[in-house]
Coordinates of C-alpha atoms in Angstrom, one line a residue:
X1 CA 69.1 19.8 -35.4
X2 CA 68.4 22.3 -38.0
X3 CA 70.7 25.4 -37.6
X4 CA 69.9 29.7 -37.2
X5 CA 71.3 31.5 -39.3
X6 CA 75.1 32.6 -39.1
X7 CA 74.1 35.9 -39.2
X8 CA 71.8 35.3 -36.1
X9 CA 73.5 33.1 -33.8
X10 CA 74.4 33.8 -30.3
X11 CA 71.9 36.6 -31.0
X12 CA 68.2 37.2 -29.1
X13 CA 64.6 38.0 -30.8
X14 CA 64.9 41.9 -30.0
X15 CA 61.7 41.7 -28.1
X16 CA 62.5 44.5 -25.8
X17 CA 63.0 46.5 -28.8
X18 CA 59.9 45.8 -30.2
X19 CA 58.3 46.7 -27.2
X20 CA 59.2 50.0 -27.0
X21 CA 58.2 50.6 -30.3
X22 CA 55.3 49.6 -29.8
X23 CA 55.1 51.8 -26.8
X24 CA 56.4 55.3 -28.5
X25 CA 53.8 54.7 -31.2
X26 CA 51.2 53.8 -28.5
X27 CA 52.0 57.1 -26.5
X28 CA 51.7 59.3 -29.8
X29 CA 48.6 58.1 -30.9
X30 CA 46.9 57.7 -27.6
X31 CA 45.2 60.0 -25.0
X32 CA 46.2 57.4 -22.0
X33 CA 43.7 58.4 -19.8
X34 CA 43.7 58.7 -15.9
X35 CA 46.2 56.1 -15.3
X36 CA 49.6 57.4 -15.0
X37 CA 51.0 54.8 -16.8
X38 CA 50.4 52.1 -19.6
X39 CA 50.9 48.5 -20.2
X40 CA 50.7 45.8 -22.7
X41 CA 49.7 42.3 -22.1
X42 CA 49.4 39.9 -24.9
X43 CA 48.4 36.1 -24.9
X44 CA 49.8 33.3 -27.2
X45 CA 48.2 30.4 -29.2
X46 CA 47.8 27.4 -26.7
X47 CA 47.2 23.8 -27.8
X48 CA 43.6 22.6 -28.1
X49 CA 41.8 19.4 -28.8
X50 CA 39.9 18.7 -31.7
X51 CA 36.1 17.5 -31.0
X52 CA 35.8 14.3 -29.6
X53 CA 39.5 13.2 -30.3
X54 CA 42.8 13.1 -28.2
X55 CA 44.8 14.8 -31.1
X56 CA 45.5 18.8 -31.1
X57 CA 44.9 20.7 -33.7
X58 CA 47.8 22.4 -35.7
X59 CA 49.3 25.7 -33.6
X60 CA 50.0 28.6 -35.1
X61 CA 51.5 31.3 -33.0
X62 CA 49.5 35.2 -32.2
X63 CA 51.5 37.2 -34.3
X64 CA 51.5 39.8 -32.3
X65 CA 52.2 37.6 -29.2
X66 CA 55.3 37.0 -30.9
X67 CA 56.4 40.7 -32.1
X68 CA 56.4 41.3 -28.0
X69 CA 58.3 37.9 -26.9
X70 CA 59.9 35.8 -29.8
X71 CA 58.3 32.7 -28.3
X72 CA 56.5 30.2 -29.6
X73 CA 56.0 28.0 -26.8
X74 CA 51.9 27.2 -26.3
X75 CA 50.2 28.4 -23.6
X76 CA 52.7 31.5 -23.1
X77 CA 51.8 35.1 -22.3
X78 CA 53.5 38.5 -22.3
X79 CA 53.4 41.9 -20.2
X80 CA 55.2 45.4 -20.9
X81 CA 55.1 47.6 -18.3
X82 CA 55.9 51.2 -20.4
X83 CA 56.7 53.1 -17.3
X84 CA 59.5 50.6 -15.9
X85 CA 60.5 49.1 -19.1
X86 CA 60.2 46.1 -18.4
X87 CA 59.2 42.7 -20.3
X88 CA 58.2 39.6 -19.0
X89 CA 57.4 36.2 -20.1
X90 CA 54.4 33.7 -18.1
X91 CA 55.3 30.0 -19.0
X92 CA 52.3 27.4 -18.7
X93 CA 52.3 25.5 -15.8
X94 CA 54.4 22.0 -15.6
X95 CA 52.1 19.6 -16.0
X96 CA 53.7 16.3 -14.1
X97 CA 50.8 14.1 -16.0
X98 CA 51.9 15.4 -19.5
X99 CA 56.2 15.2 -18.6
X100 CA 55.6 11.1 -19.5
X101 CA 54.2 12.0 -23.0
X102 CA 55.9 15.0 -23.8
X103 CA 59.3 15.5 -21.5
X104 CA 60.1 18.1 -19.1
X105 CA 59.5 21.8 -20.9
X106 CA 61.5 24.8 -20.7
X107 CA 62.7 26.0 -17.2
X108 CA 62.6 29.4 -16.6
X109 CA 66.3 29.8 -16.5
X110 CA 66.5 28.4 -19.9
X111 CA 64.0 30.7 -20.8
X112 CA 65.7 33.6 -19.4
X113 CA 69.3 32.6 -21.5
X114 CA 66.9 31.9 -24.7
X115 CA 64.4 35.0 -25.0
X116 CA 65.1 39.0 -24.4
X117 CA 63.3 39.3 -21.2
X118 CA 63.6 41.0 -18.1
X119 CA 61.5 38.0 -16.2
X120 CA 60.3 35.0 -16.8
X121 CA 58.0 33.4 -14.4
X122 CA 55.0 30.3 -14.9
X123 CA 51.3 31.5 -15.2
X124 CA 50.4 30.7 -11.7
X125 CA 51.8 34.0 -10.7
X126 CA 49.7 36.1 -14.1
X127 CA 46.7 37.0 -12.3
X128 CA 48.1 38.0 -9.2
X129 CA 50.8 40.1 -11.5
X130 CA 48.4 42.0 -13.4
X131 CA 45.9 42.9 -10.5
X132 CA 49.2 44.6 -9.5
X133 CA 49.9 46.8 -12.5
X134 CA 46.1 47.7 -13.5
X135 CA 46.9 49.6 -10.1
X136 CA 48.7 52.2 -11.6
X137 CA 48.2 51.2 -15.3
X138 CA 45.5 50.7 -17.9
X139 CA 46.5 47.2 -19.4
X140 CA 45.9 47.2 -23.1
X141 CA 45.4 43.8 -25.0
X142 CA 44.1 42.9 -28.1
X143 CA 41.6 40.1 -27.1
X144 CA 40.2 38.8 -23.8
X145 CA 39.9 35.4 -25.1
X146 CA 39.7 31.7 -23.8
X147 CA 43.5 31.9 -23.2
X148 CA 43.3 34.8 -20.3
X149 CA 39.2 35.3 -19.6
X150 CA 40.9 34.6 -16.5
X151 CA 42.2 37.9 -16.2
X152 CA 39.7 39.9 -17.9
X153 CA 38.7 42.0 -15.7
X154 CA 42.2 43.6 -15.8
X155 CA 42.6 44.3 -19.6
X156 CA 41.2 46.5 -21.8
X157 CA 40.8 44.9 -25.3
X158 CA 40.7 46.1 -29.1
X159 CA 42.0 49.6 -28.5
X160 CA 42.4 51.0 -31.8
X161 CA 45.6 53.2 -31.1
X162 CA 46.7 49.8 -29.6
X163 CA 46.7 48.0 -32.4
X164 CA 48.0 51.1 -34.6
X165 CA 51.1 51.3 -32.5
X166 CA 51.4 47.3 -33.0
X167 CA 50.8 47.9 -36.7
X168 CA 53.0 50.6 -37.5
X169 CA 55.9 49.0 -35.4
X170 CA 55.7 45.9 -37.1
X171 CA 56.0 48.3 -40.9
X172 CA 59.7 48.4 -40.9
X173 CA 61.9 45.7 -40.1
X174 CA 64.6 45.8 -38.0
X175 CA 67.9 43.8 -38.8
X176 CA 66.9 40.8 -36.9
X177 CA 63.7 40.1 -38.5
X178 CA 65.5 41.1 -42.1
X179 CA 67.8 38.0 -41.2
X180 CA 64.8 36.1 -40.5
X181 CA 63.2 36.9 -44.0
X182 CA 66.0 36.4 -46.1
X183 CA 66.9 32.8 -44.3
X184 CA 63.2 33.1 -45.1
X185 CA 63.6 33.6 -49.5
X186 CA 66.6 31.1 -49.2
X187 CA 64.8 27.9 -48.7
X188 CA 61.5 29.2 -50.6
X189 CA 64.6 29.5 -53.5
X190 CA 65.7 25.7 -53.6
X191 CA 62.3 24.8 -53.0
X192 CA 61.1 26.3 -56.2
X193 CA 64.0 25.3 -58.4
X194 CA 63.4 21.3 -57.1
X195 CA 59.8 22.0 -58.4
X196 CA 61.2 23.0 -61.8
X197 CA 64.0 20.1 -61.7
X198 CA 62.0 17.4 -60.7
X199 CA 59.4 17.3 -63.9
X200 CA 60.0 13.5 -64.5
X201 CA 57.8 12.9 -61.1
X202 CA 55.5 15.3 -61.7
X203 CA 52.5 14.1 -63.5
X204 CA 49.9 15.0 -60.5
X205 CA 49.0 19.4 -59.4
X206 CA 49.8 17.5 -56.0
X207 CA 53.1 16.1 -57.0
X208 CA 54.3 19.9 -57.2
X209 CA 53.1 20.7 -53.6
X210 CA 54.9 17.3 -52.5
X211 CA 58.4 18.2 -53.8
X212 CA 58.0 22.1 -52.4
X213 CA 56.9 20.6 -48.5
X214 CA 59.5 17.8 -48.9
X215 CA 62.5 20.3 -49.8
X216 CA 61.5 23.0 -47.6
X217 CA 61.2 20.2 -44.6
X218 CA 64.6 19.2 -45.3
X219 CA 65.8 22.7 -44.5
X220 CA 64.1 23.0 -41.5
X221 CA 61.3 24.9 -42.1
X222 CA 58.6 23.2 -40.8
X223 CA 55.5 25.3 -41.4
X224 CA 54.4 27.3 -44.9
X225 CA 53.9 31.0 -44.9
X226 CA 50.6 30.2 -46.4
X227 CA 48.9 26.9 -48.7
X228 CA 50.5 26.6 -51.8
X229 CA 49.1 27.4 -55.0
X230 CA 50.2 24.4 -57.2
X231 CA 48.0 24.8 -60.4
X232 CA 48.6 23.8 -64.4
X233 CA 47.2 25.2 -67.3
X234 CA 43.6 26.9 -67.2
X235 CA 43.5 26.4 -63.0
X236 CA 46.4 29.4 -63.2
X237 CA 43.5 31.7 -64.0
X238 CA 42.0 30.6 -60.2
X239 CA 44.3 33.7 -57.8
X240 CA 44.6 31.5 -54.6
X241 CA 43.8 28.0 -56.2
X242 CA 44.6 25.4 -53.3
X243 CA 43.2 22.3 -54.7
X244 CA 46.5 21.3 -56.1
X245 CA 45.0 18.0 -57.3
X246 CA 44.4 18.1 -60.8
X247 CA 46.7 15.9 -63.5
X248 CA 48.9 18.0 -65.8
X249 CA 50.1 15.5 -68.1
X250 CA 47.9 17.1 -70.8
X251 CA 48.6 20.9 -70.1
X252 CA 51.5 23.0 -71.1
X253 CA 51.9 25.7 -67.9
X254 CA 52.6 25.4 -64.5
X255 CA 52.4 28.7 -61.6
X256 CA 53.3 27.9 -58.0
X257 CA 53.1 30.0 -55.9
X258 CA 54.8 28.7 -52.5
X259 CA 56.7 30.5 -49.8
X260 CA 58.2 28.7 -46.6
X261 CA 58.2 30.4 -43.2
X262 CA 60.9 30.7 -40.5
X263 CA 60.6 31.5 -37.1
X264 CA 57.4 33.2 -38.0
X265 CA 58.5 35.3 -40.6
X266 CA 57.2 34.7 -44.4
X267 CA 58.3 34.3 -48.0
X268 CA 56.0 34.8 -50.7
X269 CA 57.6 34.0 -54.3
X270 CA 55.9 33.0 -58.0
X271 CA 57.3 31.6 -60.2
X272 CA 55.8 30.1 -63.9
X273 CA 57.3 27.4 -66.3
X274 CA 56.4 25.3 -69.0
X275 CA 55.7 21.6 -68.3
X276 CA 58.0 19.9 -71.3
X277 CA 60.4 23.2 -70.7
X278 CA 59.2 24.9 -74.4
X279 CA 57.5 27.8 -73.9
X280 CA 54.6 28.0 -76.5
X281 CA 54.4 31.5 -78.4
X282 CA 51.5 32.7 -76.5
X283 CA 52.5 31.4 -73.2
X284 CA 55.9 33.2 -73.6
X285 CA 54.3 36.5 -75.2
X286 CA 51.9 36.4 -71.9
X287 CA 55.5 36.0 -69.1
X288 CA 57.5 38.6 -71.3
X289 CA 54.6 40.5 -70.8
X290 CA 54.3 40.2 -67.0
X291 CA 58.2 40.0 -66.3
X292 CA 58.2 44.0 -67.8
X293 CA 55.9 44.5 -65.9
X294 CA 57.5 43.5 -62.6
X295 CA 61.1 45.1 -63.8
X296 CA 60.0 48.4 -64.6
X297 CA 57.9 48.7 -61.5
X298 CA 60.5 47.3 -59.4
X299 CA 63.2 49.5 -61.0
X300 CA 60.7 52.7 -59.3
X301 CA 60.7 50.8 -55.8
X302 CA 62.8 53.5 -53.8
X303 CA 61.5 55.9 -50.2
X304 CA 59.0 58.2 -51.4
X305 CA 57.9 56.0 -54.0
X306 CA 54.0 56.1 -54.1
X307 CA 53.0 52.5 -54.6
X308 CA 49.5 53.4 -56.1
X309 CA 51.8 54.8 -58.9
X310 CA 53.2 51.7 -59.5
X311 CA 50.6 49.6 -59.6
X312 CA 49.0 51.7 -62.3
X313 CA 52.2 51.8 -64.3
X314 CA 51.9 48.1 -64.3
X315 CA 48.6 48.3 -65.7
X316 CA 49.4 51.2 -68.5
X317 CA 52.8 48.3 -69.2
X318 CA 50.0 45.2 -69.8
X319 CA 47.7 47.8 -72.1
X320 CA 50.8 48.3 -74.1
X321 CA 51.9 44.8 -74.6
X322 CA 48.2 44.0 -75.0
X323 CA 47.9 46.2 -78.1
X324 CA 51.2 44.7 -79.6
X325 CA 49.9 41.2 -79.2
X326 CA 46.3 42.6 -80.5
X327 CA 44.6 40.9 -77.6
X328 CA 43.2 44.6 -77.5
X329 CA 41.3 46.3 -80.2
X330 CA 44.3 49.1 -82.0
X331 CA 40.9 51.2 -82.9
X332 CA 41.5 52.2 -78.6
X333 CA 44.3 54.8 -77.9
X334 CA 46.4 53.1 -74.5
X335 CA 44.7 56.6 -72.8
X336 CA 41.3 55.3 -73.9
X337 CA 41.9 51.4 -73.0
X338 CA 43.5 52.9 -69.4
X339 CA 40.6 54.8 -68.4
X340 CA 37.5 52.1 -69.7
X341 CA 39.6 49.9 -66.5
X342 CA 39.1 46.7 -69.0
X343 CA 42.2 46.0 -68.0
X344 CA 41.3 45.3 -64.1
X345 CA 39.7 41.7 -65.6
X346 CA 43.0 40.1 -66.8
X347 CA 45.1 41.8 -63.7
X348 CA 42.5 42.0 -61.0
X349 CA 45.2 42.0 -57.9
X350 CA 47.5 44.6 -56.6
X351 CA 50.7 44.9 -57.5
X352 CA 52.1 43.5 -53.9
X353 CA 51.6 44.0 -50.4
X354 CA 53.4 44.0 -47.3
X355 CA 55.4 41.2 -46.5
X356 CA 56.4 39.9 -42.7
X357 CA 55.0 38.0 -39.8
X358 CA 51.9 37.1 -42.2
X359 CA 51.9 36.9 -46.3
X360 CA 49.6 39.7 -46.3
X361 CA 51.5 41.9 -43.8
X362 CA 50.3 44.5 -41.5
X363 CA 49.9 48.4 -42.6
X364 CA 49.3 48.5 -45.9
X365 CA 46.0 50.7 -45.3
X366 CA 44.3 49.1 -48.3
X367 CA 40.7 50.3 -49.2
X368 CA 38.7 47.8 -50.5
X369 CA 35.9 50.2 -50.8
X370 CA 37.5 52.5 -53.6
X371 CA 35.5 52.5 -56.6
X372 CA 38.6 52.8 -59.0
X373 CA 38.6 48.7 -59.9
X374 CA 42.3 48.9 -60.8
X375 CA 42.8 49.9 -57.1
X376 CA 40.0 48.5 -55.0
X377 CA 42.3 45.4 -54.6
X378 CA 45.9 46.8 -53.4
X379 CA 46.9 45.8 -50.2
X380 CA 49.5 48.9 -50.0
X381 CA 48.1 52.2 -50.4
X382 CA 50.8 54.0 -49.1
X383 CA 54.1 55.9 -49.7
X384 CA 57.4 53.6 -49.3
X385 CA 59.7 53.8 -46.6
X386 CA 63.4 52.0 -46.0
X387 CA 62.9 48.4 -44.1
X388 CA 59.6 48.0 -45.6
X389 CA 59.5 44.1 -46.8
X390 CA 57.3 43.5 -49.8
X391 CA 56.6 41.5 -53.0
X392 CA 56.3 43.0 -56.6
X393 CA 53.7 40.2 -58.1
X394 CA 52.0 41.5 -61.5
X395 CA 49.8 39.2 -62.7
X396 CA 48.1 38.3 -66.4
X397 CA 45.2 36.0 -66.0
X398 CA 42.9 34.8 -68.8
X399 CA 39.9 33.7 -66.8
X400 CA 36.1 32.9 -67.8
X401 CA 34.7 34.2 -64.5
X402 CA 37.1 37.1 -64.5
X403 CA 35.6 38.0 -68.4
X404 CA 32.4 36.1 -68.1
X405 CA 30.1 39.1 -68.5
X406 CA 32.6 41.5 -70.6
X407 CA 32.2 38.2 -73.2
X408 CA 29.0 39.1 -73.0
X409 CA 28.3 42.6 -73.5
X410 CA 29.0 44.5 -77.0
X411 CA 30.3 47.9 -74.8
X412 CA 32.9 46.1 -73.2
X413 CA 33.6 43.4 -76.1
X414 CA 34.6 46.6 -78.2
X415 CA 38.3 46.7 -76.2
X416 CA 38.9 42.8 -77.2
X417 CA 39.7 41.3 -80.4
X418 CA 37.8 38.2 -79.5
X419 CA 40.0 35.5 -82.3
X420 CA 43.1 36.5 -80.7
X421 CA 41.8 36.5 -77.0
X422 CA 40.9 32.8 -77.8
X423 CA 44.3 31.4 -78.1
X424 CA 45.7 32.1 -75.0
X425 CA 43.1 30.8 -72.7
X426 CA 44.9 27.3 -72.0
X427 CA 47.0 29.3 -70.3
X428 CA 45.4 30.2 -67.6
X429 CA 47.8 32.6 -65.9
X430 CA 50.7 34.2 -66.0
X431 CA 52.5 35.5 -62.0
X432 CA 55.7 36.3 -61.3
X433 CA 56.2 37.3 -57.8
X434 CA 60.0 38.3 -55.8
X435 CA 60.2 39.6 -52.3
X436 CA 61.6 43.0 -51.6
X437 CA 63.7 45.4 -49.3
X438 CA 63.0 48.9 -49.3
X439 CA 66.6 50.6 -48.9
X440 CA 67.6 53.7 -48.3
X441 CA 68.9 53.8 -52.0
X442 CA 66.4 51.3 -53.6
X443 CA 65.9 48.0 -53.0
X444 CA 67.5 44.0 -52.0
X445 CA 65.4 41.6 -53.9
X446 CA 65.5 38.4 -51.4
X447 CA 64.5 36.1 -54.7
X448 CA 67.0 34.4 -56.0
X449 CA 65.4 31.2 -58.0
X450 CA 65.3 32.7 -61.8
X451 CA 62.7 34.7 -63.5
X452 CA 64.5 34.3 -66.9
X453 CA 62.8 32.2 -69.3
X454 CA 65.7 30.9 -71.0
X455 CA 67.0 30.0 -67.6
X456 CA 63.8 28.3 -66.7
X457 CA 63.5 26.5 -69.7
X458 CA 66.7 25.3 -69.2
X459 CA 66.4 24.0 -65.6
X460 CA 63.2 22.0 -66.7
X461 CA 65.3 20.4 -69.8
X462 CA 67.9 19.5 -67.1
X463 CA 65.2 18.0 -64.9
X464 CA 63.5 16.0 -68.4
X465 CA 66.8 14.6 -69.1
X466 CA 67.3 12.7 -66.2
X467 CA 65.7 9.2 -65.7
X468 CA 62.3 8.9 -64.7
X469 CA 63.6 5.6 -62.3
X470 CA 65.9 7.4 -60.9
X471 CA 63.6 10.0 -59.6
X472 CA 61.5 7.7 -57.9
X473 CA 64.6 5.0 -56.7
X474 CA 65.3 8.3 -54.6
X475 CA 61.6 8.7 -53.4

């Protein structure tokens, strides 16, 4: 058995916490109506079947389900009463059929000494339950779906002040879930330095995604934030490349991108390195390039910080080294090359985004309709506050869709000395990505695993120097 950690044991999911959040948020957004009171009612994932076939597909838990309960039992639902403050917990059904296969579940004593709940009882009594409360309460859900169609007639789905107050409670993390996330960045951390150690077995994109899924399995953590992006040489241009399949014997750079999830709660870290652990001139011009850019804009994170501001000051940091490496045309003032937005093609993505339950966390308020291309794609567009969680990711990318049709136009071609711009495209991309705690002061970086290329050269040397047999004696 795979162990909490310290920090967290003998301690509960602060459900009923997250519940009243949810509730003050609800009640100061929200005209409540006629009812004199309100409740919240949220269903879980359940298991399900795949077509013709006795084998059910992969789970993953309703986020939300889990903010209210900490649960991540199937087939589980949960009810907040605002009024009477107080939570409670429907467990499926024992099915006696399935206690052969499966054993006995949960009782609802164990469920009671496990979860922060005021009840627990099995979803024979749900229907009957919430007839009762839509009495005196509008019961506000985010979906009627396949899981509680049952009760639909009793809830009132996709409120949009319901699903603010959710939003804006999930924002800022309380101790628990900070616990959660940097248990979280831990694992993701040894993960990402085996990748780097374990060269001599790596000759294969998929090799990579092995050795991250094998060491984060061994710590427990069963399920991935999110599908790896295990990529080598030009594929490092591709954002959210997932084929991870591709032999790297004949490239020179490697990005993953890989972050392993606990009890729900995500990791998200990027890390680059090269494949015989010597940096090429342009491959380290390119990191150097991106790790100022994450240190200066990471040196600003503080509350109050604006992160638009940021984000731009990591583009106005790439123009700069961009000019230095001649990439752009010197004929250009850094003013002039900042407002013709040439840069958006070699850092297309936002700076970062939230970070929590999901990779790409709730309540950032992005606006993927603003015309400004070095913005249209930031997932945070607003002003920082302590307990945010989020990752500072800059990004250099050198990729022929990305520049595809500024190659091919003389009034964009004007920015780009094109001979230089040619020796860097077996690169690919360049990401380096750490997840962050707003503090009152600043900012905790959860990262660990290096940035520093010396370092990382020197863990992939370490790695080289070992025997290949030995390597794969242990696998």
């Amino acid at each position: 058995m795979v162990d909490v950690p310290v920090s967290l044991k003998g301690k509960k999911y602060p459900a009923k916490e997250h519940a009243k959040k949810v509730c003050t948020h609800f009640k100061c957004k929200s005209k409540t109506g006629s009812k004199s009171d309100v409740a919240f009612f949220i269903s879980g994932e359940d298991l399900e079947l795949y077509d013709y076939c006795d084998q059910t597909k992969p789970i993953r838990q309703n986020r939300y389900f889990f903010y209210l309960s900490g649960v991540s039992i199937p087939g589980s639902h949960v009810l907040y009463q605002c009024g009477t403050d107080k939570l409670v917990l429907y467990l499926p059904n024992i099915d006696l059929d399935d206690v052969m296969w499966s054993g006995m579940p949960m009782s609802l004593e164990e469920a009671k000494d496990k979860y922060d709940m005021d009840e627990v009882k099995y979803v024979s009594d749900l229907k009957k339950d919430l007839e009762a409360v839509a009495e005196s309460s509008t019961i506000y859900t985010t979906d009627v779906n396949k899981f509680n169609q049952q009760c639909g007639q009793f809830l009132t789905e996709k409120d949009e002040d319901f699903f603010f107050a959710l939003d804006e409670s999930r924002l800022l993390k309380d101790s628990y879930e900070i616990e959660l996330m940097r248990h979280a960045a831990s694992i993701t951390d040894k993960c990402h330095l085996a990748v780097m150690s374990a060269i001599p077995i790596e000759t294969n994109e998929t090799h990579i995604h092995a050795e991250f899924m094998y060491h984060a399995l061994r710590q427990g953590s069963k399920y991935q934030s999110y599908d790896p992006v295990c990529c080598s040489g030009p594929n490092c241009s591709t954002l959210h490349y997932v084929k991870n399949d591709e032999e790297i014997d004949s490239k020179r750079s490697i990005l993953i991108d890989a972050g392993a999830e606990w009890e729900c709660y995500a990791s998200d870290v990027t890390r680059c390195f090269p494949i015989n652990g010597d940096w090429s001139k342009e491959h380290l011009e390119i990191y150097n390039a991106v790790l100022k850019m994450q240190s200066t804009t990471m040196k600003m994170i503080k509350p109050g910080a604006n992160w638009d501001d940021l984000h731009l000051t990591a583009h106005k940091i790439m123009i700069d080294e961009f000019l230095k490496l001649g990439i752009f045309n010197s004929k250009f003032s850094a003013q002039e090359l900042y407002e013709s937005k040439i840069s958006a093609r070699f850092f297309p993505h936002g700076l970062g985004h939230l970070l929590g339950m999901d990779t790409h966390d709730v309540g950032g308020r992005p606006n993927y309709e603003d015309p400004d291309p070095l913005l249209q794609y930031l997932r945070l567009r607003r002003t920082l506050q302590a307990g945010m969680v989020l990752t500072d990711e800059p990004g250099i990318y050198f990729s022929p869709f990305l520049l595809k049709d500024v190659l091919e136009d003389e009034s964009k071609m004007k920015y780009i000395n094109k001979d230089v711009l040619d020796k860097y495209w077996y690169i690919g991309g360049v990401r380096i990505e750490d997840d962050l705690l707003v503090t009152e002061s600043g900012y905790e970086n959860f990262t660990s695993i290096t940035s520093d290329p010396k370092e990382i050269s020197k863990i992939v040397k370490q790695g080289l120097s070992k025997n290949k047999d030995a390597f794969h004696n242990v696998i």
